[in-house]
Amino acid sequence: MSDAAQPTAAEVRAAAEAVKAALDRHLAAVERRTGDDDTAVYEAFNALAAAAEEYDELLYDRYDEVTPFEIPGADDGLPPYAGPEEPHALSLLIRRDYAVVEPQRLFAQARRVAEADGEDTGTAGEAAKAGVSPLAALGVLFGEYEPDEIASRHKEFGLEEGDSTLWVTAAEELPEPGEWLDAPFEHADPERIVCRFDVSSVFDDHEDDEGDDGDDRGREQGGPAAAGDDS
């Protein structure tokens, strides 16, 4: 960064004062907390995170110095919870990514399943198609096994795990049957997330950087009901 673009000492000082004010606001919100889903606490947390990030950046740009602590930025966490305080329905939104790393294993497993189904129904065409077509093979396997079983046995099917996430969202009541089937993920609302669980290899990299020898690939990102969860 050029000298002309550097923040002034006054700007750094103002950012430091903003952090102090945000700390006071956060503590006051925590002291007045009315429950685990108190919106004021999450708003104060996000404000503190934003103020700390701003101060850290200005401090580094002006003095080439960093703070000795790290507060997650607002973009790293969940937005303030805006769902019902007593949800009567839940939706689980799941995404799991896989790479097809052994196509022949995928075809073999799908053909075996299709052949068994063909014996029961008296047809064999699906087995032949599943043995050569990736789309047919995936359709057979994911039609036969539950997603959790695919996840636990993915290597058997020639798959390699990528990132995954699970969102638990709250609602006042269940939607009408068939109401969202045309666009099941269109109305996913981050402000209704009760808790969220992410799994990614990037968390391994973060742990390695910190000297953590643990093998856990998961990160739990808690919403209002999961705040303070150490699991």
mmCIF file with all atom_site columns, C-alpha atoms in Angstrom:
data_model
loop_
_atom_site.group_PDB
_atom_site.id
_atom_site.type_symbol
_atom_site.label_atom_id
_atom_site.label_alt_id
_atom_site.label_comp_id
_atom_site.label_asym_id
_atom_site.label_entity_id
_atom_site.label_seq_id
_atom_site.pdbx_PDB_ins_code
_atom_site.Cartn_x
_atom_site.Cartn_y
_atom_site.Cartn_z
_atom_site.occupancy
_atom_site.B_iso_or_equiv
_atom_site.pdbx_formal_charge
_atom_site.auth_seq_id
_atom_site.auth_comp_id
_atom_site.auth_asym_id
_atom_site.auth_atom_id
_atom_site.pdbx_PDB_model_num
ATOM 1   C CA . MET A 1 1   ? 0.000   0.000   0.000   1.00 0.00 ? 1   MET A CA 1
ATOM 2   C CA . SER A 1 2   ? 1.331   3.444   -0.894  1.00 0.00 ? 2   SER A CA 1
ATOM 3   C CA . ASP A 1 3   ? 1.868   6.148   1.707   1.00 0.00 ? 3   ASP A CA 1
ATOM 4   C CA . ALA A 1 4   ? -0.902  8.227   0.149   1.00 0.00 ? 4   ALA A CA 1
ATOM 5   C CA . ALA A 1 5   ? -3.426  5.420   0.653   1.00 0.00 ? 5   ALA A CA 1
ATOM 6   C CA . GLN A 1 6   ? -2.466  4.666   4.241   1.00 0.00 ? 6   GLN A CA 1
ATOM 7   C CA . PRO A 1 7   ? -4.998  5.457   6.961   1.00 0.00 ? 7   PRO A CA 1
ATOM 8   C CA . THR A 1 8   ? -4.148  8.317   9.275   1.00 0.00 ? 8   THR A CA 1
ATOM 9   C CA . ALA A 1 9   ? -3.262  7.919   12.918  1.00 0.00 ? 9   ALA A CA 1
ATOM 10  C CA . ALA A 1 10  ? -6.570  9.586   13.757  1.00 0.00 ? 10  ALA A CA 1
ATOM 11  C CA . GLU A 1 11  ? -8.473  6.974   11.750  1.00 0.00 ? 11  GLU A CA 1
ATOM 12  C CA . VAL A 1 12  ? -6.710  4.155   13.585  1.00 0.00 ? 12  VAL A CA 1
ATOM 13  C CA . ARG A 1 13  ? -7.486  5.825   16.922  1.00 0.00 ? 13  ARG A CA 1
ATOM 14  C CA . ALA A 1 14  ? -11.149 6.226   15.934  1.00 0.00 ? 14  ALA A CA 1
ATOM 15  C CA . ALA A 1 15  ? -11.319 2.535   14.990  1.00 0.00 ? 15  ALA A CA 1
ATOM 16  C CA . ALA A 1 16  ? -9.870  1.614   18.384  1.00 0.00 ? 16  ALA A CA 1
ATOM 17  C CA . GLU A 1 17  ? -12.525 3.723   20.113  1.00 0.00 ? 17  GLU A CA 1
ATOM 18  C CA . ALA A 1 18  ? -15.185 1.982   18.023  1.00 0.00 ? 18  ALA A CA 1
ATOM 19  C CA . VAL A 1 19  ? -13.928 -1.393  19.277  1.00 0.00 ? 19  VAL A CA 1
ATOM 20  C CA . LYS A 1 20  ? -14.172 -0.178  22.883  1.00 0.00 ? 20  LYS A CA 1
ATOM 21  C CA . ALA A 1 21  ? -17.734 1.018   22.329  1.00 0.00 ? 21  ALA A CA 1
ATOM 22  C CA . ALA A 1 22  ? -18.657 -2.271  20.641  1.00 0.00 ? 22  ALA A CA 1
ATOM 23  C CA . LEU A 1 23  ? -17.186 -4.211  23.588  1.00 0.00 ? 23  LEU A CA 1
ATOM 24  C CA . ASP A 1 24  ? -19.328 -2.208  26.010  1.00 0.00 ? 24  ASP A CA 1
ATOM 25  C CA . ARG A 1 25  ? -22.414 -2.763  23.882  1.00 0.00 ? 25  ARG A CA 1
ATOM 26  C CA . HIS A 1 26  ? -21.767 -6.503  23.643  1.00 0.00 ? 26  HIS A CA 1
ATOM 27  C CA . LEU A 1 27  ? -21.241 -6.870  27.394  1.00 0.00 ? 27  LEU A CA 1
ATOM 28  C CA . ALA A 1 28  ? -24.399 -4.880  28.126  1.00 0.00 ? 28  ALA A CA 1
ATOM 29  C CA . ALA A 1 29  ? -26.392 -7.077  25.725  1.00 0.00 ? 29  ALA A CA 1
ATOM 30  C CA . VAL A 1 30  ? -25.044 -10.239 27.344  1.00 0.00 ? 30  VAL A CA 1
ATOM 31  C CA . GLU A 1 31  ? -25.883 -8.926  30.835  1.00 0.00 ? 31  GLU A CA 1
ATOM 32  C CA . ARG A 1 32  ? -29.462 -8.213  29.701  1.00 0.00 ? 32  ARG A CA 1
ATOM 33  C CA . ARG A 1 33  ? -29.829 -11.482 27.783  1.00 0.00 ? 33  ARG A CA 1
ATOM 34  C CA . THR A 1 34  ? -33.399 -12.779 27.888  1.00 0.00 ? 34  THR A CA 1
ATOM 35  C CA . GLY A 1 35  ? -32.684 -16.226 26.431  1.00 0.00 ? 35  GLY A CA 1
ATOM 36  C CA . ASP A 1 36  ? -30.483 -18.282 24.126  1.00 0.00 ? 36  ASP A CA 1
ATOM 37  C CA . ASP A 1 37  ? -32.071 -16.671 21.063  1.00 0.00 ? 37  ASP A CA 1
ATOM 38  C CA . ASP A 1 38  ? -31.736 -13.040 22.207  1.00 0.00 ? 38  ASP A CA 1
ATOM 39  C CA . THR A 1 39  ? -31.387 -11.038 18.977  1.00 0.00 ? 39  THR A CA 1
ATOM 40  C CA . ALA A 1 40  ? -29.658 -8.124  20.737  1.00 0.00 ? 40  ALA A CA 1
ATOM 41  C CA . VAL A 1 41  ? -26.727 -10.361 21.716  1.00 0.00 ? 41  VAL A CA 1
ATOM 42  C CA . TYR A 1 42  ? -26.173 -11.537 18.139  1.00 0.00 ? 42  TYR A CA 1
ATOM 43  C CA . GLU A 1 43  ? -26.451 -8.027  16.760  1.00 0.00 ? 43  GLU A CA 1
ATOM 44  C CA . ALA A 1 44  ? -23.903 -6.809  19.319  1.00 0.00 ? 44  ALA A CA 1
ATOM 45  C CA . PHE A 1 45  ? -21.623 -9.731  18.507  1.00 0.00 ? 45  PHE A CA 1
ATOM 46  C CA . ASN A 1 46  ? -21.699 -8.932  14.800  1.00 0.00 ? 46  ASN A CA 1
ATOM 47  C CA . ALA A 1 47  ? -21.052 -5.245  15.500  1.00 0.00 ? 47  ALA A CA 1
ATOM 48  C CA . LEU A 1 48  ? -18.071 -6.145  17.689  1.00 0.00 ? 48  LEU A CA 1
ATOM 49  C CA . ALA A 1 49  ? -16.709 -8.481  15.021  1.00 0.00 ? 49  ALA A CA 1
ATOM 50  C CA . ALA A 1 50  ? -17.012 -5.801  12.345  1.00 0.00 ? 50  ALA A CA 1
ATOM 51  C CA . ALA A 1 51  ? -15.379 -3.147  14.540  1.00 0.00 ? 51  ALA A CA 1
ATOM 52  C CA . ALA A 1 52  ? -12.503 -5.444  15.487  1.00 0.00 ? 52  ALA A CA 1
ATOM 53  C CA . GLU A 1 53  ? -11.895 -6.395  11.853  1.00 0.00 ? 53  GLU A CA 1
ATOM 54  C CA . GLU A 1 54  ? -11.852 -2.734  10.808  1.00 0.00 ? 54  GLU A CA 1
ATOM 55  C CA . TYR A 1 55  ? -9.397  -1.833  13.570  1.00 0.00 ? 55  TYR A CA 1
ATOM 56  C CA . ASP A 1 56  ? -7.148  -4.768  12.753  1.00 0.00 ? 56  ASP A CA 1
ATOM 57  C CA . GLU A 1 57  ? -6.985  -3.782  9.078   1.00 0.00 ? 57  GLU A CA 1
ATOM 58  C CA . LEU A 1 58  ? -6.259  -0.114  9.780   1.00 0.00 ? 58  LEU A CA 1
ATOM 59  C CA . LEU A 1 59  ? -3.682  -0.983  12.422  1.00 0.00 ? 59  LEU A CA 1
ATOM 60  C CA . TYR A 1 60  ? -1.841  -3.210  9.968   1.00 0.00 ? 60  TYR A CA 1
ATOM 61  C CA . ASP A 1 61  ? -2.061  -0.711  7.090   1.00 0.00 ? 61  ASP A CA 1
ATOM 62  C CA . ARG A 1 62  ? -0.781  2.165   9.218   1.00 0.00 ? 62  ARG A CA 1
ATOM 63  C CA . TYR A 1 63  ? 1.712   0.491   11.554  1.00 0.00 ? 63  TYR A CA 1
ATOM 64  C CA . ASP A 1 64  ? 2.309   -2.969  10.058  1.00 0.00 ? 64  ASP A CA 1
ATOM 65  C CA . GLU A 1 65  ? 1.040   -4.411  13.338  1.00 0.00 ? 65  GLU A CA 1
ATOM 66  C CA . VAL A 1 66  ? -1.690  -6.909  14.200  1.00 0.00 ? 66  VAL A CA 1
ATOM 67  C CA . THR A 1 67  ? -3.911  -7.535  17.217  1.00 0.00 ? 67  THR A CA 1
ATOM 68  C CA . PRO A 1 68  ? -3.225  -10.521 19.502  1.00 0.00 ? 68  PRO A CA 1
ATOM 69  C CA . PHE A 1 69  ? -6.774  -11.814 19.218  1.00 0.00 ? 69  PHE A CA 1
ATOM 70  C CA . GLU A 1 70  ? -9.174  -12.880 16.506  1.00 0.00 ? 70  GLU A CA 1
ATOM 71  C CA . ILE A 1 71  ? -12.919 -12.298 16.465  1.00 0.00 ? 71  ILE A CA 1
ATOM 72  C CA . PRO A 1 72  ? -14.865 -14.039 13.675  1.00 0.00 ? 72  PRO A CA 1
ATOM 73  C CA . GLY A 1 73  ? -16.284 -11.579 11.194  1.00 0.00 ? 73  GLY A CA 1
ATOM 74  C CA . ALA A 1 74  ? -20.031 -11.239 10.735  1.00 0.00 ? 74  ALA A CA 1
ATOM 75  C CA . ASP A 1 75  ? -19.761 -12.968 7.354   1.00 0.00 ? 75  ASP A CA 1
ATOM 76  C CA . ASP A 1 76  ? -18.252 -16.044 9.055   1.00 0.00 ? 76  ASP A CA 1
ATOM 77  C CA . GLY A 1 77  ? -21.256 -16.625 11.317  1.00 0.00 ? 77  GLY A CA 1
ATOM 78  C CA . LEU A 1 78  ? -24.993 -16.837 11.084  1.00 0.00 ? 78  LEU A CA 1
ATOM 79  C CA . PRO A 1 79  ? -27.217 -13.778 10.802  1.00 0.00 ? 79  PRO A CA 1
ATOM 80  C CA . PRO A 1 80  ? -29.416 -12.897 13.794  1.00 0.00 ? 80  PRO A CA 1
ATOM 81  C CA . TYR A 1 81  ? -32.126 -15.497 14.283  1.00 0.00 ? 81  TYR A CA 1
ATOM 82  C CA . ALA A 1 82  ? -35.530 -14.251 13.113  1.00 0.00 ? 82  ALA A CA 1
ATOM 83  C CA . GLY A 1 83  ? -37.569 -17.449 13.283  1.00 0.00 ? 83  GLY A CA 1
ATOM 84  C CA . PRO A 1 84  ? -40.238 -18.523 15.766  1.00 0.00 ? 84  PRO A CA 1
ATOM 85  C CA . GLU A 1 85  ? -39.206 -18.740 19.413  1.00 0.00 ? 85  GLU A CA 1
ATOM 86  C CA . GLU A 1 86  ? -41.105 -22.025 19.757  1.00 0.00 ? 86  GLU A CA 1
ATOM 87  C CA . PRO A 1 87  ? -40.893 -23.746 16.360  1.00 0.00 ? 87  PRO A CA 1
ATOM 88  C CA . HIS A 1 88  ? -43.533 -26.379 15.683  1.00 0.00 ? 88  HIS A CA 1
ATOM 89  C CA . ALA A 1 89  ? -41.852 -27.677 12.521  1.00 0.00 ? 89  ALA A CA 1
ATOM 90  C CA . LEU A 1 90  ? -38.300 -28.179 11.245  1.00 0.00 ? 90  LEU A CA 1
ATOM 91  C CA . SER A 1 91  ? -36.729 -28.459 7.813   1.00 0.00 ? 91  SER A CA 1
ATOM 92  C CA . LEU A 1 92  ? -33.355 -30.116 7.237   1.00 0.00 ? 92  LEU A CA 1
ATOM 93  C CA . LEU A 1 93  ? -31.465 -28.718 4.240   1.00 0.00 ? 93  LEU A CA 1
ATOM 94  C CA . ILE A 1 94  ? -28.565 -30.975 3.287   1.00 0.00 ? 94  ILE A CA 1
ATOM 95  C CA . ARG A 1 95  ? -25.850 -30.641 0.679   1.00 0.00 ? 95  ARG A CA 1
ATOM 96  C CA . ARG A 1 96  ? -23.101 -33.236 0.167   1.00 0.00 ? 96  ARG A CA 1
ATOM 97  C CA . ASP A 1 97  ? -20.585 -33.055 -2.665  1.00 0.00 ? 97  ASP A CA 1
ATOM 98  C CA . TYR A 1 98  ? -18.898 -36.118 -4.182  1.00 0.00 ? 98  TYR A CA 1
ATOM 99  C CA . ALA A 1 99  ? -16.314 -36.668 -6.891  1.00 0.00 ? 99  ALA A CA 1
ATOM 100 C CA . VAL A 1 100 ? -16.593 -39.779 -9.071  1.00 0.00 ? 100 VAL A CA 1
ATOM 101 C CA . VAL A 1 101 ? -13.040 -41.103 -8.739  1.00 0.00 ? 101 VAL A CA 1
ATOM 102 C CA . GLU A 1 102 ? -13.558 -44.766 -9.683  1.00 0.00 ? 102 GLU A CA 1
ATOM 103 C CA . PRO A 1 103 ? -16.198 -44.987 -12.441 1.00 0.00 ? 103 PRO A CA 1
ATOM 104 C CA . GLN A 1 104 ? -15.783 -48.738 -12.894 1.00 0.00 ? 104 GLN A CA 1
ATOM 105 C CA . ARG A 1 105 ? -16.527 -49.342 -9.214  1.00 0.00 ? 105 ARG A CA 1
ATOM 106 C CA . LEU A 1 106 ? -19.588 -47.105 -9.550  1.00 0.00 ? 106 LEU A CA 1
ATOM 107 C CA . PHE A 1 107 ? -20.792 -49.057 -12.593 1.00 0.00 ? 107 PHE A CA 1
ATOM 108 C CA . ALA A 1 108 ? -20.189 -52.428 -10.923 1.00 0.00 ? 108 ALA A CA 1
ATOM 109 C CA . GLN A 1 109 ? -22.143 -51.540 -7.801  1.00 0.00 ? 109 GLN A CA 1
ATOM 110 C CA . ALA A 1 110 ? -25.012 -50.044 -9.788  1.00 0.00 ? 110 ALA A CA 1
ATOM 111 C CA . ARG A 1 111 ? -25.143 -53.054 -12.116 1.00 0.00 ? 111 ARG A CA 1
ATOM 112 C CA . ARG A 1 112 ? -25.293 -55.414 -9.120  1.00 0.00 ? 112 ARG A CA 1
ATOM 113 C CA . VAL A 1 113 ? -28.234 -53.506 -7.634  1.00 0.00 ? 113 VAL A CA 1
ATOM 114 C CA . ALA A 1 114 ? -30.016 -53.279 -10.978 1.00 0.00 ? 114 ALA A CA 1
ATOM 115 C CA . GLU A 1 115 ? -29.503 -57.010 -11.651 1.00 0.00 ? 115 GLU A CA 1
ATOM 116 C CA . ALA A 1 116 ? -31.026 -57.857 -8.273  1.00 0.00 ? 116 ALA A CA 1
ATOM 117 C CA . ASP A 1 117 ? -33.996 -55.616 -9.021  1.00 0.00 ? 117 ASP A CA 1
ATOM 118 C CA . GLY A 1 118 ? -34.284 -57.149 -12.505 1.00 0.00 ? 118 GLY A CA 1
ATOM 119 C CA . GLU A 1 119 ? -34.534 -60.624 -11.046 1.00 0.00 ? 119 GLU A CA 1
ATOM 120 C CA . ASP A 1 120 ? -37.456 -59.465 -8.904  1.00 0.00 ? 120 ASP A CA 1
ATOM 121 C CA . THR A 1 121 ? -39.251 -57.673 -11.753 1.00 0.00 ? 121 THR A CA 1
ATOM 122 C CA . GLY A 1 122 ? -38.240 -59.891 -14.647 1.00 0.00 ? 122 GLY A CA 1
ATOM 123 C CA . THR A 1 123 ? -36.371 -57.113 -16.510 1.00 0.00 ? 123 THR A CA 1
ATOM 124 C CA . ALA A 1 124 ? -32.646 -56.833 -17.212 1.00 0.00 ? 124 ALA A CA 1
ATOM 125 C CA . GLY A 1 125 ? -32.327 -53.689 -19.324 1.00 0.00 ? 125 GLY A CA 1
ATOM 126 C CA . GLU A 1 126 ? -31.612 -51.402 -16.370 1.00 0.00 ? 126 GLU A CA 1
ATOM 127 C CA . ALA A 1 127 ? -28.612 -53.520 -15.326 1.00 0.00 ? 127 ALA A CA 1
ATOM 128 C CA . ALA A 1 128 ? -26.985 -53.192 -18.731 1.00 0.00 ? 128 ALA A CA 1
ATOM 129 C CA . LYS A 1 129 ? -27.566 -49.442 -18.807 1.00 0.00 ? 129 LYS A CA 1
ATOM 130 C CA . ALA A 1 130 ? -26.292 -48.967 -15.227 1.00 0.00 ? 130 ALA A CA 1
ATOM 131 C CA . GLY A 1 131 ? -23.073 -50.771 -16.152 1.00 0.00 ? 131 GLY A CA 1
ATOM 132 C CA . VAL A 1 132 ? -22.041 -48.237 -18.790 1.00 0.00 ? 132 VAL A CA 1
ATOM 133 C CA . SER A 1 133 ? -23.890 -44.968 -18.149 1.00 0.00 ? 133 SER A CA 1
ATOM 134 C CA . PRO A 1 134 ? -22.768 -42.710 -15.269 1.00 0.00 ? 134 PRO A CA 1
ATOM 135 C CA . LEU A 1 135 ? -26.187 -41.043 -15.075 1.00 0.00 ? 135 LEU A CA 1
ATOM 136 C CA . ALA A 1 136 ? -27.987 -44.384 -14.992 1.00 0.00 ? 136 ALA A CA 1
ATOM 137 C CA . ALA A 1 137 ? -25.564 -45.759 -12.392 1.00 0.00 ? 137 ALA A CA 1
ATOM 138 C CA . LEU A 1 138 ? -26.027 -42.755 -10.106 1.00 0.00 ? 138 LEU A CA 1
ATOM 139 C CA . GLY A 1 139 ? -29.800 -42.974 -10.505 1.00 0.00 ? 139 GLY A CA 1
ATOM 140 C CA . VAL A 1 140 ? -29.770 -46.640 -9.509  1.00 0.00 ? 140 VAL A CA 1
ATOM 141 C CA . LEU A 1 141 ? -27.540 -46.196 -6.471  1.00 0.00 ? 141 LEU A CA 1
ATOM 142 C CA . PHE A 1 142 ? -29.197 -43.065 -5.085  1.00 0.00 ? 142 PHE A CA 1
ATOM 143 C CA . GLY A 1 143 ? -32.580 -44.633 -5.733  1.00 0.00 ? 143 GLY A CA 1
ATOM 144 C CA . GLU A 1 144 ? -31.616 -47.746 -3.785  1.00 0.00 ? 144 GLU A CA 1
ATOM 145 C CA . TYR A 1 145 ? -29.728 -46.315 -0.803  1.00 0.00 ? 145 TYR A CA 1
ATOM 146 C CA . GLU A 1 146 ? -30.534 -43.569 1.672   1.00 0.00 ? 146 GLU A CA 1
ATOM 147 C CA . PRO A 1 147 ? -28.210 -40.511 1.524   1.00 0.00 ? 147 PRO A CA 1
ATOM 148 C CA . ASP A 1 148 ? -26.729 -41.371 4.927   1.00 0.00 ? 148 ASP A CA 1
ATOM 149 C CA . GLU A 1 149 ? -25.812 -44.857 3.708   1.00 0.00 ? 149 GLU A CA 1
ATOM 150 C CA . ILE A 1 150 ? -24.213 -43.395 0.584   1.00 0.00 ? 150 ILE A CA 1
ATOM 151 C CA . ALA A 1 151 ? -22.203 -41.091 2.847   1.00 0.00 ? 151 ALA A CA 1
ATOM 152 C CA . SER A 1 152 ? -20.982 -43.935 5.057   1.00 0.00 ? 152 SER A CA 1
ATOM 153 C CA . ARG A 1 153 ? -20.192 -46.267 2.128   1.00 0.00 ? 153 ARG A CA 1
ATOM 154 C CA . HIS A 1 154 ? -19.112 -43.751 -0.526  1.00 0.00 ? 154 HIS A CA 1
ATOM 155 C CA . LYS A 1 155 ? -15.756 -45.469 -1.174  1.00 0.00 ? 155 LYS A CA 1
ATOM 156 C CA . GLU A 1 156 ? -17.567 -48.684 -2.095  1.00 0.00 ? 156 GLU A CA 1
ATOM 157 C CA . PHE A 1 157 ? -19.366 -46.742 -4.806  1.00 0.00 ? 157 PHE A CA 1
ATOM 158 C CA . GLY A 1 158 ? -16.212 -45.154 -6.255  1.00 0.00 ? 158 GLY A CA 1
ATOM 159 C CA . LEU A 1 159 ? -16.966 -41.745 -4.750  1.00 0.00 ? 159 LEU A CA 1
ATOM 160 C CA . GLU A 1 160 ? -14.802 -39.274 -2.861  1.00 0.00 ? 160 GLU A CA 1
ATOM 161 C CA . GLU A 1 161 ? -16.285 -36.869 -0.336  1.00 0.00 ? 161 GLU A CA 1
ATOM 162 C CA . GLY A 1 162 ? -16.185 -33.113 -0.846  1.00 0.00 ? 162 GLY A CA 1
ATOM 163 C CA . ASP A 1 163 ? -17.703 -30.444 1.376   1.00 0.00 ? 163 ASP A CA 1
ATOM 164 C CA . SER A 1 164 ? -21.027 -30.956 3.089   1.00 0.00 ? 164 SER A CA 1
ATOM 165 C CA . THR A 1 165 ? -23.430 -28.886 5.145   1.00 0.00 ? 165 THR A CA 1
ATOM 166 C CA . LEU A 1 166 ? -26.589 -29.432 7.147   1.00 0.00 ? 166 LEU A CA 1
ATOM 167 C CA . TRP A 1 167 ? -28.975 -26.601 8.004   1.00 0.00 ? 167 TRP A CA 1
ATOM 168 C CA . VAL A 1 168 ? -31.687 -27.094 10.608  1.00 0.00 ? 168 VAL A CA 1
ATOM 169 C CA . THR A 1 169 ? -34.307 -24.406 10.008  1.00 0.00 ? 169 THR A CA 1
ATOM 170 C CA . ALA A 1 170 ? -37.373 -23.585 12.087  1.00 0.00 ? 170 ALA A CA 1
ATOM 171 C CA . ALA A 1 171 ? -40.948 -22.939 10.981  1.00 0.00 ? 171 ALA A CA 1
ATOM 172 C CA . GLU A 1 172 ? -44.308 -22.192 12.565  1.00 0.00 ? 172 GLU A CA 1
ATOM 173 C CA . GLU A 1 173 ? -45.941 -25.194 10.897  1.00 0.00 ? 173 GLU A CA 1
ATOM 174 C CA . LEU A 1 174 ? -45.343 -27.782 8.213   1.00 0.00 ? 174 LEU A CA 1
ATOM 175 C CA . PRO A 1 175 ? -45.973 -26.669 4.619   1.00 0.00 ? 175 PRO A CA 1
ATOM 176 C CA . GLU A 1 176 ? -48.868 -28.214 2.748   1.00 0.00 ? 176 GLU A CA 1
ATOM 177 C CA . PRO A 1 177 ? -48.003 -31.540 1.058   1.00 0.00 ? 177 PRO A CA 1
ATOM 178 C CA . GLY A 1 178 ? -46.310 -30.865 -2.269  1.00 0.00 ? 178 GLY A CA 1
ATOM 179 C CA . GLU A 1 179 ? -46.136 -27.119 -1.655  1.00 0.00 ? 179 GLU A CA 1
ATOM 180 C CA . TRP A 1 180 ? -42.373 -26.716 -2.225  1.00 0.00 ? 180 TRP A CA 1
ATOM 181 C CA . LEU A 1 181 ? -41.568 -29.721 -4.401  1.00 0.00 ? 181 LEU A CA 1
ATOM 182 C CA . ASP A 1 182 ? -41.152 -27.631 -7.569  1.00 0.00 ? 182 ASP A CA 1
ATOM 183 C CA . ALA A 1 183 ? -38.412 -25.495 -5.928  1.00 0.00 ? 183 ALA A CA 1
ATOM 184 C CA . PRO A 1 184 ? -37.323 -27.207 -2.681  1.00 0.00 ? 184 PRO A CA 1
ATOM 185 C CA . PHE A 1 185 ? -34.373 -24.896 -1.888  1.00 0.00 ? 185 PHE A CA 1
ATOM 186 C CA . GLU A 1 186 ? -35.711 -21.613 -3.203  1.00 0.00 ? 186 GLU A CA 1
ATOM 187 C CA . HIS A 1 187 ? -36.874 -20.245 0.138   1.00 0.00 ? 187 HIS A CA 1
ATOM 188 C CA . ALA A 1 188 ? -33.986 -21.323 2.376   1.00 0.00 ? 188 ALA A CA 1
ATOM 189 C CA . ASP A 1 189 ? -33.786 -18.501 4.935   1.00 0.00 ? 189 ASP A CA 1
ATOM 190 C CA . PRO A 1 190 ? -30.482 -18.127 6.861   1.00 0.00 ? 190 PRO A CA 1
ATOM 191 C CA . GLU A 1 191 ? -32.324 -16.124 9.527   1.00 0.00 ? 191 GLU A CA 1
ATOM 192 C CA . ARG A 1 192 ? -34.375 -19.212 10.411  1.00 0.00 ? 192 ARG A CA 1
ATOM 193 C CA . ILE A 1 193 ? -31.360 -21.476 10.970  1.00 0.00 ? 193 ILE A CA 1
ATOM 194 C CA . VAL A 1 194 ? -31.470 -23.047 14.422  1.00 0.00 ? 194 VAL A CA 1
ATOM 195 C CA . CYS A 1 195 ? -28.062 -24.683 13.959  1.00 0.00 ? 195 CYS A CA 1
ATOM 196 C CA . ARG A 1 196 ? -25.715 -25.478 11.100  1.00 0.00 ? 196 ARG A CA 1
ATOM 197 C CA . PHE A 1 197 ? -23.056 -28.178 10.706  1.00 0.00 ? 197 PHE A CA 1
ATOM 198 C CA . ASP A 1 198 ? -20.309 -27.931 8.067   1.00 0.00 ? 198 ASP A CA 1
ATOM 199 C CA . VAL A 1 199 ? -17.666 -30.453 6.999   1.00 0.00 ? 199 VAL A CA 1
ATOM 200 C CA . SER A 1 200 ? -14.748 -29.391 4.776   1.00 0.00 ? 200 SER A CA 1
ATOM 201 C CA . SER A 1 201 ? -11.080 -30.187 4.294   1.00 0.00 ? 201 SER A CA 1
ATOM 202 C CA . VAL A 1 202 ? -10.324 -26.480 4.773   1.00 0.00 ? 202 VAL A CA 1
ATOM 203 C CA . PHE A 1 203 ? -10.869 -27.012 8.485   1.00 0.00 ? 203 PHE A CA 1
ATOM 204 C CA . ASP A 1 204 ? -8.070  -29.596 8.400   1.00 0.00 ? 204 ASP A CA 1
ATOM 205 C CA . ASP A 1 205 ? -5.784  -26.966 6.896   1.00 0.00 ? 205 ASP A CA 1
ATOM 206 C CA . HIS A 1 206 ? -6.766  -24.485 9.614   1.00 0.00 ? 206 HIS A CA 1
ATOM 207 C CA . GLU A 1 207 ? -6.061  -27.032 12.352  1.00 0.00 ? 207 GLU A CA 1
ATOM 208 C CA . ASP A 1 208 ? -2.701  -27.905 10.792  1.00 0.00 ? 208 ASP A CA 1
ATOM 209 C CA . ASP A 1 209 ? -1.752  -24.229 10.802  1.00 0.00 ? 209 ASP A CA 1
ATOM 210 C CA . GLU A 1 210 ? -2.487  -24.090 14.523  1.00 0.00 ? 210 GLU A CA 1
ATOM 211 C CA . GLY A 1 211 ? -0.609  -27.313 15.266  1.00 0.00 ? 211 GLY A CA 1
ATOM 212 C CA . ASP A 1 212 ? -3.777  -29.292 16.021  1.00 0.00 ? 212 ASP A CA 1
ATOM 213 C CA . ASP A 1 213 ? -3.271  -33.022 15.495  1.00 0.00 ? 213 ASP A CA 1
ATOM 214 C CA . GLY A 1 214 ? -6.985  -33.859 15.650  1.00 0.00 ? 214 GLY A CA 1
ATOM 215 C CA . ASP A 1 215 ? -8.616  -35.876 12.890  1.00 0.00 ? 215 ASP A CA 1
ATOM 216 C CA . ASP A 1 216 ? -12.045 -34.234 13.058  1.00 0.00 ? 216 ASP A CA 1
ATOM 217 C CA . ARG A 1 217 ? -12.894 -32.748 9.645   1.00 0.00 ? 217 ARG A CA 1
ATOM 218 C CA . GLY A 1 218 ? -16.077 -31.135 10.848  1.00 0.00 ? 218 GLY A CA 1
ATOM 219 C CA . ARG A 1 219 ? -16.932 -27.673 12.010  1.00 0.00 ? 219 ARG A CA 1
ATOM 220 C CA . GLU A 1 220 ? -20.123 -26.950 13.880  1.00 0.00 ? 220 GLU A CA 1
ATOM 221 C CA . GLN A 1 221 ? -21.460 -23.479 13.292  1.00 0.00 ? 221 GLN A CA 1
ATOM 222 C CA . GLY A 1 222 ? -24.153 -22.908 15.872  1.00 0.00 ? 222 GLY A CA 1
ATOM 223 C CA . GLY A 1 223 ? -27.184 -20.685 15.583  1.00 0.00 ? 223 GLY A CA 1
ATOM 224 C CA . PRO A 1 224 ? -29.181 -19.438 18.573  1.00 0.00 ? 224 PRO A CA 1
ATOM 225 C CA . ALA A 1 225 ? -30.012 -22.881 19.945  1.00 0.00 ? 225 ALA A CA 1
ATOM 226 C CA . ALA A 1 226 ? -26.449 -24.145 19.459  1.00 0.00 ? 226 ALA A CA 1
ATOM 227 C CA . ALA A 1 227 ? -24.523 -21.179 20.841  1.00 0.00 ? 227 ALA A CA 1
ATOM 228 C CA . GLY A 1 228 ? -21.837 -22.309 23.248  1.00 0.00 ? 228 GLY A CA 1
ATOM 229 C CA . ASP A 1 229 ? -21.958 -25.895 21.999  1.00 0.00 ? 229 ASP A CA 1
ATOM 230 C CA . ASP A 1 230 ? -18.520 -27.377 22.538  1.00 0.00 ? 230 ASP A CA 1
ATOM 231 C CA . SER A 1 231 ? -19.207 -30.636 20.797  1.00 0.00 ? 231 SER A CA 1
#
